[in-house]
Coordinates of N, CA, C and O in Angstrom, one line a residue:
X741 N 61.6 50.1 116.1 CA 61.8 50.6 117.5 C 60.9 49.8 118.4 O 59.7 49.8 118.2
X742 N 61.3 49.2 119.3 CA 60.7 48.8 120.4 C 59.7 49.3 121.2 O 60.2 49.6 122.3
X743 N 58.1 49.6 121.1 CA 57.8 49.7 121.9 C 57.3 49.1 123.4 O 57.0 48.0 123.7
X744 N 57.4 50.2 124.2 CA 56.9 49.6 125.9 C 55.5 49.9 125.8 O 55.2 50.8 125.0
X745 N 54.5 49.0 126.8 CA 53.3 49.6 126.8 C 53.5 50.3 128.7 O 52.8 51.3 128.9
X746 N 54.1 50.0 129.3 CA 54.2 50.7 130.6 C 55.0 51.8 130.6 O 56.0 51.9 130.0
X747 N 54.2 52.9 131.7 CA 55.6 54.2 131.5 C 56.2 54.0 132.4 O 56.3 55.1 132.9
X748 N 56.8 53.1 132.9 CA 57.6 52.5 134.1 C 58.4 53.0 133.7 O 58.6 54.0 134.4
X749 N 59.3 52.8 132.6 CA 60.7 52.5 132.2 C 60.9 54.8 132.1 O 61.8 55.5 132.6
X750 N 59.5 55.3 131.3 CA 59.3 56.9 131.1 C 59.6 57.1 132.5 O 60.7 57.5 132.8
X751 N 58.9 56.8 133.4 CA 58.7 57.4 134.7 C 60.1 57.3 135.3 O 60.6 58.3 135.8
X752 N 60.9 56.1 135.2 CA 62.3 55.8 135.6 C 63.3 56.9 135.1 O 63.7 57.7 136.0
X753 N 63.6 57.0 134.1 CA 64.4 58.1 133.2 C 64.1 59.3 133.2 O 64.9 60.3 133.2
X754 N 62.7 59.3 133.1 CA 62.6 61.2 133.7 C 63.2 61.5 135.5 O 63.9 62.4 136.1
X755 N 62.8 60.5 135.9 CA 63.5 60.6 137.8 C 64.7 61.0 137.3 O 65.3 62.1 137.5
X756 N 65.2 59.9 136.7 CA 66.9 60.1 137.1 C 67.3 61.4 135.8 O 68.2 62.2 136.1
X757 N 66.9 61.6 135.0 CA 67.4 62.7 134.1 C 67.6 64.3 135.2 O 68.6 65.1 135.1
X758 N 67.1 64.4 135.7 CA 68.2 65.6 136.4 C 68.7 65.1 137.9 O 68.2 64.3 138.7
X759 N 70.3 66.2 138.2 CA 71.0 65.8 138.5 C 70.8 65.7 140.3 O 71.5 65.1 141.2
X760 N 69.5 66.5 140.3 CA 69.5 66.4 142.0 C 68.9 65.5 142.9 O 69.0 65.1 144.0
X761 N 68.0 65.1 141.4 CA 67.0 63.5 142.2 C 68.2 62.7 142.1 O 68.4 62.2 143.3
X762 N 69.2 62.2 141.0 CA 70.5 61.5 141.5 C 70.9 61.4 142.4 O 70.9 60.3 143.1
X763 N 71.5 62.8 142.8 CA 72.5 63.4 143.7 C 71.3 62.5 145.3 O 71.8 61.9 146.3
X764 N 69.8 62.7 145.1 CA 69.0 62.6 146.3 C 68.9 61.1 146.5 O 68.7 60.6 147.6
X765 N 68.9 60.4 145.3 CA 69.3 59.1 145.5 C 70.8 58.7 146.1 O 70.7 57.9 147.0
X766 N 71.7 59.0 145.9 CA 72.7 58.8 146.1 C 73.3 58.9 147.7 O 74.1 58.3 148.4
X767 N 72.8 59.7 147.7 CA 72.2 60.5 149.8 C 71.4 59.5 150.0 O 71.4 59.2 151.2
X768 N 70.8 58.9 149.4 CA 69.4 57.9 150.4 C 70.0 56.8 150.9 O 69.9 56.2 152.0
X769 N 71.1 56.4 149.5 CA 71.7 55.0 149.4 C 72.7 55.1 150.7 O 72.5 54.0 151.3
X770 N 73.4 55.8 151.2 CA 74.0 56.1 152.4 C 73.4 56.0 153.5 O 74.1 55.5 154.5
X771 N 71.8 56.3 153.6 CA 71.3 57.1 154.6 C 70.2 57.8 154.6 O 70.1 58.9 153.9
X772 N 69.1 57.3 155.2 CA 67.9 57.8 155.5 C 68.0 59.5 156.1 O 68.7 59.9 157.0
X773 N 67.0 60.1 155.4 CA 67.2 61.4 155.4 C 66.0 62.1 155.3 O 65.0 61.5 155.0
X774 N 65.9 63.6 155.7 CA 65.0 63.8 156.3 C 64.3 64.9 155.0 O 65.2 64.9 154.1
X775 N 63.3 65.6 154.7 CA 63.2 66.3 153.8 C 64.3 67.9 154.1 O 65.1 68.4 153.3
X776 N 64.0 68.4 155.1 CA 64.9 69.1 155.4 C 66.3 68.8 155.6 O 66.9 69.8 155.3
X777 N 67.0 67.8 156.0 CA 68.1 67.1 155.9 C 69.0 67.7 154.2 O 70.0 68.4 153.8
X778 N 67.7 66.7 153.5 CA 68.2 66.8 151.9 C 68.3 68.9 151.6 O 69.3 69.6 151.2
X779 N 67.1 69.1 151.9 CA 67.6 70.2 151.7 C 68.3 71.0 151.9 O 68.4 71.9 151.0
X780 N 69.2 71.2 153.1 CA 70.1 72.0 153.4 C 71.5 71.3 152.6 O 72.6 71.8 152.5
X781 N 71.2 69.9 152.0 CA 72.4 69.2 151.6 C 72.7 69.9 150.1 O 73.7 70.1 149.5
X782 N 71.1 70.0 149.7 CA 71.3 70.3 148.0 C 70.9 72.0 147.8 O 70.8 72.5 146.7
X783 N 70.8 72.6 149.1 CA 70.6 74.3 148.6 C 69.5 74.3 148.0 O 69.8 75.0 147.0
X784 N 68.5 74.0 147.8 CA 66.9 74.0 147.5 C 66.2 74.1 148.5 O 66.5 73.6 149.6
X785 N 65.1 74.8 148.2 CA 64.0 75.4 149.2 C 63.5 73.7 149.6 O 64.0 72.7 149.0
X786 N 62.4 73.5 150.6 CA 62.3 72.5 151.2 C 60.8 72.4 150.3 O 60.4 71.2 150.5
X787 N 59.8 73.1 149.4 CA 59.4 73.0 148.9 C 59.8 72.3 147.3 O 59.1 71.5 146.8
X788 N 60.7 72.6 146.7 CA 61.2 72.0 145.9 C 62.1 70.8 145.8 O 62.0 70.1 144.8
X789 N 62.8 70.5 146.8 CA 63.1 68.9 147.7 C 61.8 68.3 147.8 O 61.7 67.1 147.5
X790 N 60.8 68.9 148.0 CA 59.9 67.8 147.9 C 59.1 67.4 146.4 O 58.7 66.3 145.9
X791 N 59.0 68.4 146.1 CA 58.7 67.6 144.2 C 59.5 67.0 143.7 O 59.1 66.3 142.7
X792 N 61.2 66.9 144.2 CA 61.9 65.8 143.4 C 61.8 64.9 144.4 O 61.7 63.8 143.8
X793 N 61.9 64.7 145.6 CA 61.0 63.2 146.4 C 60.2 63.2 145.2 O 60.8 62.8 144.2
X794 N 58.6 63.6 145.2 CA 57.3 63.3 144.7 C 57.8 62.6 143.4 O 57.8 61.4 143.5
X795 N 58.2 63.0 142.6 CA 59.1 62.2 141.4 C 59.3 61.1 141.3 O 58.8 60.3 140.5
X796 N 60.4 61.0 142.5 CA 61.3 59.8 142.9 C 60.1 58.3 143.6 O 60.1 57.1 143.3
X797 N 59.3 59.0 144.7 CA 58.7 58.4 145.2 C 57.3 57.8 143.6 O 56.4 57.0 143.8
X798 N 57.4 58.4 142.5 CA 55.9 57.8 141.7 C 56.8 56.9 140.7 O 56.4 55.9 140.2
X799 N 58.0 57.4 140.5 CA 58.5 56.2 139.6 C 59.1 55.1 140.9 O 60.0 54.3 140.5
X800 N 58.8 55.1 142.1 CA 59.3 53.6 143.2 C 60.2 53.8 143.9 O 60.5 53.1 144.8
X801 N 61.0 55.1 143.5 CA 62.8 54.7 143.4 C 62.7 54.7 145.0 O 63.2 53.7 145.7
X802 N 61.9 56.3 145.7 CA 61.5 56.6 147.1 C 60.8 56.2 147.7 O 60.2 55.3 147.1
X803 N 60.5 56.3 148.8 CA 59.6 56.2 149.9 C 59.7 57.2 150.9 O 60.8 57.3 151.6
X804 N 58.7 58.1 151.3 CA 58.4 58.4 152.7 C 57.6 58.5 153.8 O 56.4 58.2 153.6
X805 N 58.0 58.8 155.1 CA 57.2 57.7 155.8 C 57.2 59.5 156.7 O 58.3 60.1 156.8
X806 N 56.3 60.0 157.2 CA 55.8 61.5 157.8 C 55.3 60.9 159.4 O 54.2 60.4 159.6
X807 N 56.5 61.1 160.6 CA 56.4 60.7 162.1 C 56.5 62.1 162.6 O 57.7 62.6 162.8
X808 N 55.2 62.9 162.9 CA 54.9 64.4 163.5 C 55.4 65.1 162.7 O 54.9 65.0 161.6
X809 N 56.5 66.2 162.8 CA 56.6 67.2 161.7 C 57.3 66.5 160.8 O 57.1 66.9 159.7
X810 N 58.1 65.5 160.9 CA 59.5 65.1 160.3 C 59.0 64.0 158.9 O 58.7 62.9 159.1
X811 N 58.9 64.4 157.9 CA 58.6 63.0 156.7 C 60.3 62.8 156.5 O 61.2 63.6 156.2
X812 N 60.4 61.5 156.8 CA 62.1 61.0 156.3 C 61.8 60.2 155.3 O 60.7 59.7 155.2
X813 N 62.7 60.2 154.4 CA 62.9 59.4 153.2 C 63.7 58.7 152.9 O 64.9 59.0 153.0
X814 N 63.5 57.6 152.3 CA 64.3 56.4 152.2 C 64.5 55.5 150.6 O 63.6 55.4 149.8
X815 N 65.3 55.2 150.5 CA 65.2 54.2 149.0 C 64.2 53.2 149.0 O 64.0 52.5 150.0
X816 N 63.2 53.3 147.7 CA 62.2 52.6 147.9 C 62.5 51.2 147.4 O 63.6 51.0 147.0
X817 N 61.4 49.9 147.3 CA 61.8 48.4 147.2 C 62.0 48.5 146.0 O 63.1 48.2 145.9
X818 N 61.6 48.8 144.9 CA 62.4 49.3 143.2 C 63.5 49.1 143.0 O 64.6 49.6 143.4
X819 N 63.4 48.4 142.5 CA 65.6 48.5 141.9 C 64.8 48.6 140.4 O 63.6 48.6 140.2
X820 N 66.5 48.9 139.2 CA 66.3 49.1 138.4 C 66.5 48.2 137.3 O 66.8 48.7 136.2
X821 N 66.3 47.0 137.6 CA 66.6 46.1 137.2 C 66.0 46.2 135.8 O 66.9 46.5 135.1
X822 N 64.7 46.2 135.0 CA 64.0 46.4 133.8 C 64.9 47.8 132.9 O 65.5 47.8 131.8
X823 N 64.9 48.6 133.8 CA 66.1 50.1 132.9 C 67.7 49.6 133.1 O 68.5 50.2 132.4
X824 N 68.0 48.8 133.8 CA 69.3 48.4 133.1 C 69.5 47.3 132.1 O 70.5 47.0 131.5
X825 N 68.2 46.7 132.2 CA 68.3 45.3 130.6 C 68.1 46.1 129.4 O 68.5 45.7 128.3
X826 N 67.1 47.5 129.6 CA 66.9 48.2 128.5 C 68.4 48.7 128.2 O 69.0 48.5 127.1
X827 N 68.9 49.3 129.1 CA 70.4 50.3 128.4 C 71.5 48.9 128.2 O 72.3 49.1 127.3
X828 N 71.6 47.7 128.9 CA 72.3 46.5 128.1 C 71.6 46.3 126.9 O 72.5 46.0 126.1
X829 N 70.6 46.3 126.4 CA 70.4 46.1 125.1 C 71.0 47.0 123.7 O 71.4 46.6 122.7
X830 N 70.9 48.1 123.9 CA 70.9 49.4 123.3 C 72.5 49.0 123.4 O 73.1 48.9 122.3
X831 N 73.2 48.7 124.5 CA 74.5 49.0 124.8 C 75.4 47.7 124.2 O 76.6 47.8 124.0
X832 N 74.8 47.0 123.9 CA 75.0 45.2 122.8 C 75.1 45.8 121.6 O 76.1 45.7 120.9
X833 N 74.0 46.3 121.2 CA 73.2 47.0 119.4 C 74.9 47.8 119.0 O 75.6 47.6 118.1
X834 N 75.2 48.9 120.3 CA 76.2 50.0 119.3 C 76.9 49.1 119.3 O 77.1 48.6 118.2
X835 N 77.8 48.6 120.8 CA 78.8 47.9 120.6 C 79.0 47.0 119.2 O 80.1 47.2 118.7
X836 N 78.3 46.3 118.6 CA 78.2 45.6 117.6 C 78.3 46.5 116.1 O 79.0 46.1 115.1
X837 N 77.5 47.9 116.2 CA 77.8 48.5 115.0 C 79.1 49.1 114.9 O 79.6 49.3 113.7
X838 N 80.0 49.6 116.4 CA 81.2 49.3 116.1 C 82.2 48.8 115.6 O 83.0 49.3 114.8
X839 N 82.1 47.4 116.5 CA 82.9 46.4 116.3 C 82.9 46.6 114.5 O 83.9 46.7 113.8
X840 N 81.2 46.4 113.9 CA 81.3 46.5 112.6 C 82.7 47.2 111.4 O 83.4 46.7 110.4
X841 N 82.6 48.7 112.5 CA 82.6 49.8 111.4 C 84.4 49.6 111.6 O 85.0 49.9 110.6
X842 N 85.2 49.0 113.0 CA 86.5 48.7 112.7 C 86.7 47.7 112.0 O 87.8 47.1 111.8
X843 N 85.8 47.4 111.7 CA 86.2 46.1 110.5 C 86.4 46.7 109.1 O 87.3 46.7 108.3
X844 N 85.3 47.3 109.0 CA 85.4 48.3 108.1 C 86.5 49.2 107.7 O 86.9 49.6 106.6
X845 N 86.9 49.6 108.9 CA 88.3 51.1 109.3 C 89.6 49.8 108.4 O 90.4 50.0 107.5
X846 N 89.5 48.9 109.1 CA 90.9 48.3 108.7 C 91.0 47.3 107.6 O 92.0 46.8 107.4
X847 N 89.7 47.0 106.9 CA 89.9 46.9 106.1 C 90.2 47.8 104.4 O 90.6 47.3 103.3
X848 N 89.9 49.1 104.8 CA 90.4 50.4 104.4 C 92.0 50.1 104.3 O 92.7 49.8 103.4
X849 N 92.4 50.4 105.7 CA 93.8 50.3 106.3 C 94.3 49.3 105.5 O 95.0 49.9 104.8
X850 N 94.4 48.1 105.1 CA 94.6 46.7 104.6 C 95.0 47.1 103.4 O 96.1 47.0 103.0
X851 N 93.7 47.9 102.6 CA 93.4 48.0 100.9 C 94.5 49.4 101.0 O 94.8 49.6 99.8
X852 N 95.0 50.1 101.5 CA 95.7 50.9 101.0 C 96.8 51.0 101.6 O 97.1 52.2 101.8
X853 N 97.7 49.7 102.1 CA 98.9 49.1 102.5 C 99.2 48.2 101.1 O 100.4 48.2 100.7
X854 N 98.2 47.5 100.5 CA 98.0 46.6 99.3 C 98.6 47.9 97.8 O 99.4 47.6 96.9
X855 N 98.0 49.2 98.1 CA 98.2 50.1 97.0 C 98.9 50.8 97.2 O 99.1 51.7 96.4
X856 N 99.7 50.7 98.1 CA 100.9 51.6 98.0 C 101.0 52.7 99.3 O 102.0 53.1 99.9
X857 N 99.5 53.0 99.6 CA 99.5 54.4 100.2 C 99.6 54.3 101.6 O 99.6 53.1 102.0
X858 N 99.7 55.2 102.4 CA 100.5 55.6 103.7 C 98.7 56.7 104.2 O 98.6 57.3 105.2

């Protein structure tokens, strides 16, 4: 198994593992938004909108920037570039044990067209 010595990639995958920091990405990618904004978007208290910011904002993904009462939030300079070569790798490996195992499947298929069987 591969390991990472950075929890970049941890910190990345725990963000996006539930569905509202997504959903709050997804809102950002549109459009800069306000903490209260997001909240009335996602039905979460405006306390809890902001721990999935705080999330978002320590693995990069966020940014916010607090002008008198209002902290707005924005997609941070982070892309995901490092967690998508990780899931292309992983995503090469199955593909391949695949491809394998239909080789396998039809060669089955082959050997018992040779014997007679259906």
């Amino acid at each position: 198994m591969v390991q990472y010595t950075s929890g970049r990639l941890d910190a990345s995958f725990a963000a996006l593992s539930d569905a509202t920091r997504r959903g709050i990405l997804e809102q950002l990618g549109r459009a800069d938004l306000s903490i209260t904004d997001l909240a009335q978007t996602f039905h979460v208290t405006l306390t809890g909108i902001r721990k999935h910011v705080g999330v978002l904002e320590q693995a990069g993904l966020v940014t916010t920037e607090k002008v008198g009462r209002v902290r707005t939030c924005r997609l941070g300079p982070r892309r995901l570039d490092e967690e998508a070569a990780w899931i292309e790798r992983y995503r090469q490996l199955w593909q391949s044990r695949f491809d394998e195992m239909d080789e396998v499947v039809e060669g089955l298929k082959r050997k018992e067209k040779v014997d007679g069987r259906t």
